Amino acid sequence: MDYKELSINERVNYLRKHEFDMTMEDFGQHIQMTKGAISYMEKGNRVVSERTIKIICAEFNVNEHWLRTGEGEIFIQPATFSFDEQIKKSNLSELEIAIMRGYMELDSEVRKAIVQKIESIIQQRSEIASTTDEDEIDAELERYRQELEAEKKVQTLSALQRRETS
C-alpha cells in the first residue's frame, strides 16, 4: 500500500483500524478525543491538529514523519532498551526505581540466583494452592455427603414414625 496517496486523516483511520484494531471509543480514550471528533477527523471533516499528531505519535510510538507524509516506517523502532523511558511509561515510585536500579547493578550470577529462588517460590506456592484446592474440595464433598446421610436418616425416621402412628 502506498501510504503517500492517503491523506493524514486516512492514515489516522488506517492506524486505528488496521494497526491498533481499536474502536473509535477506545482510540479516543488513548488520544483524549470523543468518538464523534475521531469520526469527523477520519472522514476529513476536521483537521488533524498538531496536538493530536503529537499524542498519537507519543502514545503509539508512531513515526511522525510517516503520519504527516506517508513516507518511511509506520512505527519508530527503538534502537535500545531505555530504562528511563520505561520508568516514565510505568509510573514507578522512587522505591521501585531504587529496587530496579539496585537489581541491575548486581552481578549476573547473583541475579540468576534471585530469579531461580523466585521461580522456586512460585512453583511451591502453585503446588500448595493445588493441594489446598483438592483438600478443600474433598472436605466440601465429605460435608455434603454427611448432610445427605443425615437427611436420609431423618426421612427414614419420619417414615417409620408415620407407620407406627397409623
PDB file of C-alpha atoms in Angstrom:
ATOM      1  CA  MET A   1       0.000   0.000   0.000  1.00  0.00           C
ATOM      2  CA  ASP A   2       1.301   3.458  -0.884  1.00  0.00           C
ATOM      3  CA  TYR A   3       0.604   5.499   2.216  1.00  0.00           C
ATOM      4  CA  LYS A   4       1.736   8.696   0.464  1.00  0.00           C
ATOM      5  CA  GLU A   5      -1.508   8.654  -1.511  1.00  0.00           C
ATOM      6  CA  LEU A   6      -3.547   8.735   1.691  1.00  0.00           C
ATOM      7  CA  SER A   7      -4.340  11.968   3.489  1.00  0.00           C
ATOM      8  CA  ILE A   8      -3.209  12.323   7.089  1.00  0.00           C
ATOM      9  CA  ASN A   9      -6.844  11.791   8.090  1.00  0.00           C
ATOM     10  CA  GLU A  10      -6.896   8.494   6.185  1.00  0.00           C
ATOM     11  CA  ARG A  11      -3.589   7.453   7.751  1.00  0.00           C
ATOM     12  CA  VAL A  12      -5.082   8.042  11.221  1.00  0.00           C
ATOM     13  CA  ASN A  13      -8.041   5.862  10.191  1.00  0.00           C
ATOM     14  CA  TYR A  14      -5.666   3.201   8.848  1.00  0.00           C
ATOM     15  CA  LEU A  15      -3.700   3.164  12.097  1.00  0.00           C
ATOM     16  CA  ARG A  16      -6.799   2.871  14.272  1.00  0.00           C
ATOM     17  CA  LYS A  17      -8.417   0.109  12.220  1.00  0.00           C
ATOM     18  CA  HIS A  18      -5.538  -1.930  10.851  1.00  0.00           C
ATOM     19  CA  GLU A  19      -2.558  -1.409  13.136  1.00  0.00           C
ATOM     20  CA  PHE A  20      -4.280  -0.977  16.505  1.00  0.00           C
ATOM     21  CA  ASP A  21      -7.593  -2.770  15.797  1.00  0.00           C
ATOM     22  CA  MET A  22      -9.415  -0.273  18.007  1.00  0.00           C
ATOM     23  CA  THR A  23     -12.889   1.175  18.072  1.00  0.00           C
ATOM     24  CA  MET A  24     -13.258   4.928  17.830  1.00  0.00           C
ATOM     25  CA  GLU A  25     -14.139   4.987  21.528  1.00  0.00           C
ATOM     26  CA  ASP A  26     -11.028   3.043  22.575  1.00  0.00           C
ATOM     27  CA  PHE A  27      -8.784   5.094  20.305  1.00  0.00           C
ATOM     28  CA  GLY A  28     -10.385   8.274  21.619  1.00  0.00           C
ATOM     29  CA  GLN A  29      -9.584   7.346  25.193  1.00  0.00           C
ATOM     30  CA  HIS A  30      -5.916   6.986  24.270  1.00  0.00           C
ATOM     31  CA  ILE A  31      -5.704  10.309  22.437  1.00  0.00           C
ATOM     32  CA  GLN A  32      -8.177  12.280  24.566  1.00  0.00           C
ATOM     33  CA  MET A  33     -10.854  12.747  21.899  1.00  0.00           C
ATOM     34  CA  THR A  34     -14.504  11.794  21.621  1.00  0.00           C
ATOM     35  CA  LYS A  35     -15.829   9.180  19.225  1.00  0.00           C
ATOM     36  CA  GLY A  36     -17.567  11.931  17.243  1.00  0.00           C
ATOM     37  CA  ALA A  37     -14.407  14.013  16.943  1.00  0.00           C
ATOM     38  CA  ILE A  38     -12.497  10.993  15.670  1.00  0.00           C
ATOM     39  CA  SER A  39     -15.224  10.218  13.143  1.00  0.00           C
ATOM     40  CA  TYR A  40     -15.106  13.784  11.782  1.00  0.00           C
ATOM     41  CA  MET A  41     -11.317  13.724  11.705  1.00  0.00           C
ATOM     42  CA  GLU A  42     -11.060  10.379   9.899  1.00  0.00           C
ATOM     43  CA  LYS A  43     -13.616  11.488   7.287  1.00  0.00           C
ATOM     44  CA  GLY A  44     -11.596  14.630   6.611  1.00  0.00           C
ATOM     45  CA  ASN A  45     -14.210  16.982   8.065  1.00  0.00           C
ATOM     46  CA  ARG A  46     -11.778  18.064  10.774  1.00  0.00           C
ATOM     47  CA  VAL A  47      -8.098  18.959  10.585  1.00  0.00           C
ATOM     48  CA  VAL A  48      -5.706  16.669  12.434  1.00  0.00           C
ATOM     49  CA  SER A  49      -4.245  19.120  14.935  1.00  0.00           C
ATOM     50  CA  GLU A  50      -0.612  19.342  15.970  1.00  0.00           C
ATOM     51  CA  ARG A  51      -1.667  18.255  19.443  1.00  0.00           C
ATOM     52  CA  THR A  52      -3.403  15.149  18.056  1.00  0.00           C
ATOM     53  CA  ILE A  53      -0.384  14.275  15.910  1.00  0.00           C
ATOM     54  CA  LYS A  54       1.935  14.567  18.910  1.00  0.00           C
ATOM     55  CA  ILE A  55      -0.350  12.466  21.130  1.00  0.00           C
ATOM     56  CA  ILE A  56      -0.762   9.700  18.512  1.00  0.00           C
ATOM     57  CA  CYS A  57       2.998   9.529  17.966  1.00  0.00           C
ATOM     58  CA  ALA A  58       3.806   9.516  21.680  1.00  0.00           C
ATOM     59  CA  GLU A  59       1.044   7.107  22.734  1.00  0.00           C
ATOM     60  CA  PHE A  60       1.554   4.542  19.969  1.00  0.00           C
ATOM     61  CA  ASN A  61       5.234   5.055  19.027  1.00  0.00           C
ATOM     62  CA  VAL A  62       4.197   6.172  15.517  1.00  0.00           C
ATOM     63  CA  ASN A  63       6.783   7.786  13.248  1.00  0.00           C
ATOM     64  CA  GLU A  64       5.652  11.421  12.986  1.00  0.00           C
ATOM     65  CA  HIS A  65       7.160  11.796   9.505  1.00  0.00           C
ATOM     66  CA  TRP A  66       5.115   8.802   8.297  1.00  0.00           C
ATOM     67  CA  LEU A  67       1.930  10.149   9.871  1.00  0.00           C
ATOM     68  CA  ARG A  68       2.378  13.531   8.181  1.00  0.00           C
ATOM     69  CA  THR A  69       3.622  12.346   4.775  1.00  0.00           C
ATOM     70  CA  GLY A  70       3.111   8.598   4.422  1.00  0.00           C
ATOM     71  CA  GLU A  71       6.860   8.148   3.875  1.00  0.00           C
ATOM     72  CA  GLY A  72       9.120   5.830   5.842  1.00  0.00           C
ATOM     73  CA  GLU A  73       8.290   3.288   8.527  1.00  0.00           C
ATOM     74  CA  ILE A  74       4.958   3.477  10.353  1.00  0.00           C
ATOM     75  CA  PHE A  75       6.488   2.888  13.759  1.00  0.00           C
ATOM     76  CA  ILE A  76       9.650   4.132  15.407  1.00  0.00           C
ATOM     77  CA  GLN A  77      11.914   1.210  16.145  1.00  0.00           C
ATOM     78  CA  PRO A  78      13.836   1.905  19.338  1.00  0.00           C
ATOM     79  CA  ALA A  79      17.491   1.003  18.931  1.00  0.00           C
ATOM     80  CA  THR A  80      17.981   0.037  22.560  1.00  0.00           C
ATOM     81  CA  PHE A  81      16.068  -0.508  25.746  1.00  0.00           C
ATOM     82  CA  SER A  82      15.820   2.679  27.766  1.00  0.00           C
ATOM     83  CA  PHE A  83      15.326   2.212  31.483  1.00  0.00           C
ATOM     84  CA  ASP A  84      14.459   5.895  31.826  1.00  0.00           C
ATOM     85  CA  GLU A  85      11.727   5.573  29.173  1.00  0.00           C
ATOM     86  CA  GLN A  86      10.322   2.532  30.955  1.00  0.00           C
ATOM     87  CA  ILE A  87      10.281   4.454  34.232  1.00  0.00           C
ATOM     88  CA  LYS A  88       8.200   7.177  32.580  1.00  0.00           C
ATOM     89  CA  LYS A  89       5.809   4.695  30.956  1.00  0.00           C
ATOM     90  CA  SER A  90       5.391   2.568  34.083  1.00  0.00           C
ATOM     91  CA  ASN A  91       4.916   5.445  36.545  1.00  0.00           C
ATOM     92  CA  LEU A  92       7.240   3.797  39.083  1.00  0.00           C
ATOM     93  CA  SER A  93       7.635   5.119  42.620  1.00  0.00           C
ATOM     94  CA  GLU A  94      11.037   6.209  43.926  1.00  0.00           C
ATOM     95  CA  LEU A  95      11.322   2.962  45.906  1.00  0.00           C
ATOM     96  CA  GLU A  96      10.515   0.853  42.840  1.00  0.00           C
ATOM     97  CA  ILE A  97      13.123   2.749  40.821  1.00  0.00           C
ATOM     98  CA  ALA A  98      15.741   2.209  43.547  1.00  0.00           C
ATOM     99  CA  ILE A  99      14.903  -1.510  43.668  1.00  0.00           C
ATOM    100  CA  MET A 100      15.198  -1.856  39.888  1.00  0.00           C
ATOM    101  CA  ARG A 101      18.459   0.084  39.716  1.00  0.00           C
ATOM    102  CA  GLY A 102      19.892  -1.934  42.606  1.00  0.00           C
ATOM    103  CA  TYR A 103      18.865  -5.195  40.947  1.00  0.00           C
ATOM    104  CA  MET A 104      20.503  -4.213  37.647  1.00  0.00           C
ATOM    105  CA  GLU A 105      23.729  -3.317  39.459  1.00  0.00           C
ATOM    106  CA  LEU A 106      24.016  -6.820  40.936  1.00  0.00           C
ATOM    107  CA  ASP A 107      26.442  -9.347  39.493  1.00  0.00           C
ATOM    108  CA  SER A 108      24.809 -11.562  36.842  1.00  0.00           C
ATOM    109  CA  GLU A 109      25.313 -14.679  38.988  1.00  0.00           C
ATOM    110  CA  VAL A 110      23.514 -13.039  41.909  1.00  0.00           C
ATOM    111  CA  ARG A 111      20.636 -12.004  39.618  1.00  0.00           C
ATOM    112  CA  LYS A 112      20.461 -15.556  38.284  1.00  0.00           C
ATOM    113  CA  ALA A 113      20.270 -16.929  41.843  1.00  0.00           C
ATOM    114  CA  ILE A 114      17.494 -14.456  42.710  1.00  0.00           C
ATOM    115  CA  VAL A 115      15.481 -15.471  39.649  1.00  0.00           C
ATOM    116  CA  GLN A 116      15.900 -19.165  40.494  1.00  0.00           C
ATOM    117  CA  LYS A 117      14.757 -18.557  44.079  1.00  0.00           C
ATOM    118  CA  ILE A 118      11.686 -16.631  42.900  1.00  0.00           C
ATOM    119  CA  GLU A 119      10.833 -19.392  40.410  1.00  0.00           C
ATOM    120  CA  SER A 120      11.164 -21.960  43.216  1.00  0.00           C
ATOM    121  CA  ILE A 121       8.847 -19.964  45.496  1.00  0.00           C
ATOM    122  CA  ILE A 122       6.273 -19.581  42.712  1.00  0.00           C
ATOM    123  CA  GLN A 123       6.376 -23.312  41.991  1.00  0.00           C
ATOM    124  CA  GLN A 124       5.978 -24.179  45.695  1.00  0.00           C
ATOM    125  CA  ARG A 125       3.031 -21.810  46.070  1.00  0.00           C
ATOM    126  CA  SER A 126       1.433 -23.264  42.977  1.00  0.00           C
ATOM    127  CA  GLU A 127       1.799 -26.784  44.354  1.00  0.00           C
ATOM    128  CA  ILE A 128       0.434 -25.713  47.751  1.00  0.00           C
ATOM    129  CA  ALA A 129      -2.516 -23.982  46.105  1.00  0.00           C
ATOM    130  CA  SER A 130      -3.223 -27.073  44.014  1.00  0.00           C
ATOM    131  CA  THR A 131      -3.079 -29.353  47.068  1.00  0.00           C
ATOM    132  CA  THR A 132      -5.163 -26.922  49.116  1.00  0.00           C
ATOM    133  CA  ASP A 133      -7.793 -26.782  46.383  1.00  0.00           C
ATOM    134  CA  GLU A 134      -8.025 -30.583  46.281  1.00  0.00           C
ATOM    135  CA  ASP A 135      -8.205 -30.804  50.086  1.00  0.00           C
ATOM    136  CA  GLU A 136     -10.920 -28.148  50.216  1.00  0.00           C
ATOM    137  CA  ILE A 137     -12.927 -29.960  47.546  1.00  0.00           C
ATOM    138  CA  ASP A 138     -12.574 -33.267  49.394  1.00  0.00           C
ATOM    139  CA  ALA A 139     -13.672 -31.649  52.666  1.00  0.00           C
ATOM    140  CA  GLU A 140     -16.654 -29.996  50.984  1.00  0.00           C
ATOM    141  CA  LEU A 141     -17.672 -33.302  49.399  1.00  0.00           C
ATOM    142  CA  GLU A 142     -17.428 -35.024  52.793  1.00  0.00           C
ATOM    143  CA  ARG A 143     -19.625 -32.350  54.424  1.00  0.00           C
ATOM    144  CA  TYR A 144     -22.154 -32.674  51.608  1.00  0.00           C
ATOM    145  CA  ARG A 145     -22.160 -36.478  51.937  1.00  0.00           C
ATOM    146  CA  GLN A 146     -22.774 -36.188  55.681  1.00  0.00           C
ATOM    147  CA  GLU A 147     -25.651 -33.759  55.095  1.00  0.00           C
ATOM    148  CA  LEU A 148     -27.229 -36.138  52.596  1.00  0.00           C
ATOM    149  CA  GLU A 149     -26.856 -39.052  55.001  1.00  0.00           C
ATOM    150  CA  ALA A 150     -28.421 -37.018  57.823  1.00  0.00           C
ATOM    151  CA  GLU A 151     -31.343 -36.044  55.588  1.00  0.00           C
ATOM    152  CA  LYS A 152     -31.793 -39.678  54.605  1.00  0.00           C
ATOM    153  CA  LYS A 153     -31.910 -40.703  58.293  1.00  0.00           C
ATOM    154  CA  VAL A 154     -34.487 -38.007  59.041  1.00  0.00           C
ATOM    155  CA  GLN A 155     -36.620 -39.171  56.125  1.00  0.00           C
ATOM    156  CA  THR A 156     -36.343 -42.788  57.248  1.00  0.00           C
ATOM    157  CA  LEU A 157     -37.231 -41.939  60.860  1.00  0.00           C
ATOM    158  CA  SER A 158     -40.111 -39.798  59.702  1.00  0.00           C
ATOM    159  CA  ALA A 159     -41.452 -42.612  57.538  1.00  0.00           C
ATOM    160  CA  LEU A 160     -41.147 -45.087  60.424  1.00  0.00           C
ATOM    161  CA  GLN A 161     -42.963 -42.744  62.803  1.00  0.00           C
ATOM    162  CA  ARG A 162     -45.820 -42.320  60.331  1.00  0.00           C
ATOM    163  CA  ARG A 163     -46.175 -46.098  60.034  1.00  0.00           C
ATOM    164  CA  GLU A 164     -46.218 -46.500  63.786  1.00  0.00           C
ATOM    165  CA  THR A 165     -48.906 -43.863  64.226  1.00  0.00           C
ATOM    166  CA  SER A 166     -51.105 -45.310  61.538  1.00  0.00           C
TER     167      SER A 166
END
